[in-house]
Amino acid sequence: MGFTREQLLAYSDTTVPDLIGPGCRLLFSGINPGLWTAATGAHFARPGNRFYPALYTAGIVDHLIDASDGMTFADRNALVEAGIGITNVAPRATAKASELSADELRAGGEALVERVHEVAPTILAVLGITAYRTAFHEPKAAPGPQDRTIGETQVWVLPNPSGLNAHETVDTLAAAYRAAAEAAGVRILPAAGRPPAPGPG
């Protein structure tokens, strides 16, 4: 599936439902939906995004998910059964996260806290240090586990998997996500028999 620029722009300001099932242990929060995600209804769907290759490389899921055409039932089930959930800090879809205002991020942070109280995962992992600092009023926050908790939920800040984040590779993302998954009690699958995730990085 492909989209023209005009088709994608038609999804500006729309929202995408959370992917959260029962027994969510590790709740990943992106910054906000991109336009490809809004068009397909699947989180981290844009080709080149390294979220699913990182999950696979980390051993969090047993197969490489391709969400570029949308999320299949089998793929959604694999995430839910692994105890993985996906949400966003801000709900509004944009071409770039930089289009969000600081007020939107702060309002999104408040809404995310409420969502975490409802879901009660072991760990909330916010993917993006800059967005986290604004949304949670913590300008000096560093990546990794935070002192902050939301109820019983621990808060971590992990790297954003966007292809625009050139400092990270699939392997470095996988290491960060695996550490959070292990701390959340997510079962990590053995590397034996799993071929490397394809793609750049």
XYZ file of C-alpha atoms in Angstrom:
201
model
C 0.000 0.000 0.000
C 1.235 3.483 -0.789
C -0.135 6.961 -0.250
C 0.323 10.236 -2.045
C 1.268 13.276 -0.020
C -2.232 14.653 -0.505
C -3.821 11.430 0.722
C -1.689 11.446 3.854
C -2.355 15.116 4.579
C -6.062 14.320 4.595
C -5.430 12.413 7.838
C -3.970 15.434 9.646
C -5.505 15.985 13.092
C -7.233 12.582 13.183
C -6.709 10.108 16.027
C -5.771 6.425 16.296
C -7.158 4.060 18.957
C -4.780 2.653 21.531
C -3.651 -0.945 21.146
C -4.033 -2.253 24.683
C -5.281 -5.649 25.760
C -5.798 -7.308 29.141
C -2.639 -8.073 31.049
C -0.626 -5.186 29.608
C 2.770 -5.175 31.329
C 4.729 -2.772 29.135
C 2.890 0.208 27.674
C 4.840 1.996 24.954
C 3.855 5.605 24.332
C 4.845 7.279 21.103
C 4.821 11.060 20.868
C 1.790 11.269 18.553
C 0.493 9.411 15.502
C 2.149 10.100 12.182
C 0.030 10.480 9.074
C 0.838 6.955 7.825
C -0.283 5.577 11.178
C -3.490 7.598 10.943
C -4.122 6.365 7.382
C -3.676 2.678 8.295
C -4.915 2.758 11.884
C -1.719 0.958 12.956
C 0.838 2.456 15.340
C 4.403 2.954 14.041
C 3.198 1.943 10.567
C 5.369 4.188 8.409
C 7.872 2.195 6.320
C 11.321 2.739 7.773
C 10.092 3.037 11.359
C 12.156 0.634 13.449
C 9.713 -0.102 16.273
C 8.655 -3.576 15.161
C 12.117 -4.663 13.934
C 13.413 -3.629 17.371
C 10.711 -5.617 19.184
C 11.550 -8.663 17.083
C 15.299 -8.290 17.518
C 14.765 -7.894 21.271
C 12.831 -11.163 21.433
C 9.647 -9.445 22.595
C 7.586 -10.828 19.681
C 8.116 -14.076 17.765
C 7.852 -12.688 14.240
C 8.603 -9.475 12.414
C 5.463 -7.357 12.279
C 4.844 -5.273 9.139
C 2.192 -2.680 9.975
C 2.645 -0.578 6.829
C -0.665 -1.842 5.410
C -2.387 -1.946 8.794
C -2.312 -4.306 11.761
C -3.487 -7.865 11.168
C -5.387 -9.755 13.848
C -2.427 -12.131 14.241
C 0.002 -9.246 14.732
C -2.258 -7.482 17.201
C -2.726 -10.747 19.074
C 1.043 -11.297 19.209
C 1.515 -7.926 20.896
C -1.365 -8.383 23.329
C -0.269 -11.907 24.270
C 3.253 -10.606 24.903
C 1.835 -8.034 27.329
C 2.656 -5.083 25.053
C 0.411 -2.043 24.653
C 0.782 1.069 22.492
C -0.568 4.582 23.045
C 0.597 8.172 22.446
C 1.366 11.242 24.503
C -0.674 13.476 22.184
C -3.575 12.060 20.148
C -3.499 14.381 17.114
C -1.913 13.019 13.950
C 0.669 15.281 12.310
C 3.300 14.995 9.596
C 5.996 15.760 12.182
C 5.970 15.661 15.979
C 7.466 19.162 15.947
C 4.052 20.444 14.821
C 2.712 19.812 18.335
C 2.645 22.725 20.730
C 4.056 22.531 24.250
C 0.507 22.939 25.570
C -0.621 19.916 23.534
C 2.187 17.819 24.933
C 1.448 18.884 28.497
C -2.264 18.150 28.055
C -1.323 14.824 26.520
C 0.908 14.048 29.474
C -2.012 14.611 31.850
C -4.252 12.357 29.752
C -1.529 9.710 29.597
C -1.291 9.664 33.385
C -5.039 8.990 33.552
C -4.712 6.222 30.958
C -1.910 4.592 32.925
C -4.056 4.632 36.067
C -6.749 2.772 34.084
C -4.440 0.192 32.484
C -1.947 -0.184 35.357
C 0.986 -1.613 33.370
C 4.169 -2.507 35.207
C 6.127 -0.013 33.082
C 5.190 2.978 30.925
C 7.893 3.562 28.297
C 7.740 6.999 26.676
C 9.587 6.962 23.359
C 11.274 10.335 23.103
C 13.173 12.297 25.748
C 12.332 15.773 24.421
C 8.588 15.097 24.369
C 8.773 13.520 27.822
C 10.533 16.535 29.314
C 7.802 18.843 28.038
C 4.802 16.596 28.705
C 5.835 15.781 32.271
C 7.389 19.125 33.235
C 10.808 17.527 33.764
C 13.281 19.578 31.696
C 16.326 17.804 33.163
C 15.079 14.227 32.751
C 17.605 11.762 31.336
C 16.849 8.614 29.286
C 16.189 5.368 31.113
C 14.191 4.575 34.273
C 12.760 7.643 35.983
C 12.187 8.390 39.654
C 8.559 9.129 38.795
C 5.877 6.497 39.244
C 2.207 6.630 38.262
C 0.442 4.625 40.903
C 2.443 1.384 40.920
C 3.655 1.912 37.337
C 7.330 2.672 36.780
C 8.149 5.267 34.117
C 10.973 4.809 31.626
C 12.091 7.068 28.775
C 13.433 5.194 25.766
C 14.657 6.199 22.280
C 12.169 7.057 19.567
C 12.225 4.451 16.766
C 11.575 6.933 13.953
C 13.977 6.744 11.043
C 14.641 10.430 11.692
C 16.410 9.473 14.939
C 19.769 8.813 13.310
C 21.567 8.248 16.625
C 19.870 4.866 17.070
C 19.973 1.556 15.195
C 17.633 -1.425 15.363
C 20.153 -3.109 17.675
C 20.446 -0.192 20.099
C 16.672 0.247 20.126
C 16.243 -3.484 20.744
C 18.626 -3.390 23.704
C 16.736 -0.489 25.290
C 13.316 -2.044 24.698
C 14.470 -5.455 25.927
C 15.724 -3.930 29.193
C 12.323 -2.353 29.807
C 10.523 -5.555 28.822
C 12.620 -7.633 31.206
C 11.941 -5.166 34.027
C 8.217 -5.363 33.208
C 8.214 -9.151 33.393
C 7.652 -9.656 29.667
C 8.864 -13.052 28.459
C 11.894 -12.654 26.197
C 12.126 -15.224 23.414
C 15.492 -16.870 22.725
C 17.489 -15.560 19.784
C 18.094 -19.067 18.437
C 16.172 -19.604 15.243
C 15.277 -15.946 14.757
C 16.936 -14.426 11.688
C 18.098 -10.822 11.982
C 15.468 -8.189 11.278
C 15.930 -6.790 7.774
C 16.211 -3.146 6.942
C 18.578 -0.260 7.633
C 20.242 0.187 11.006
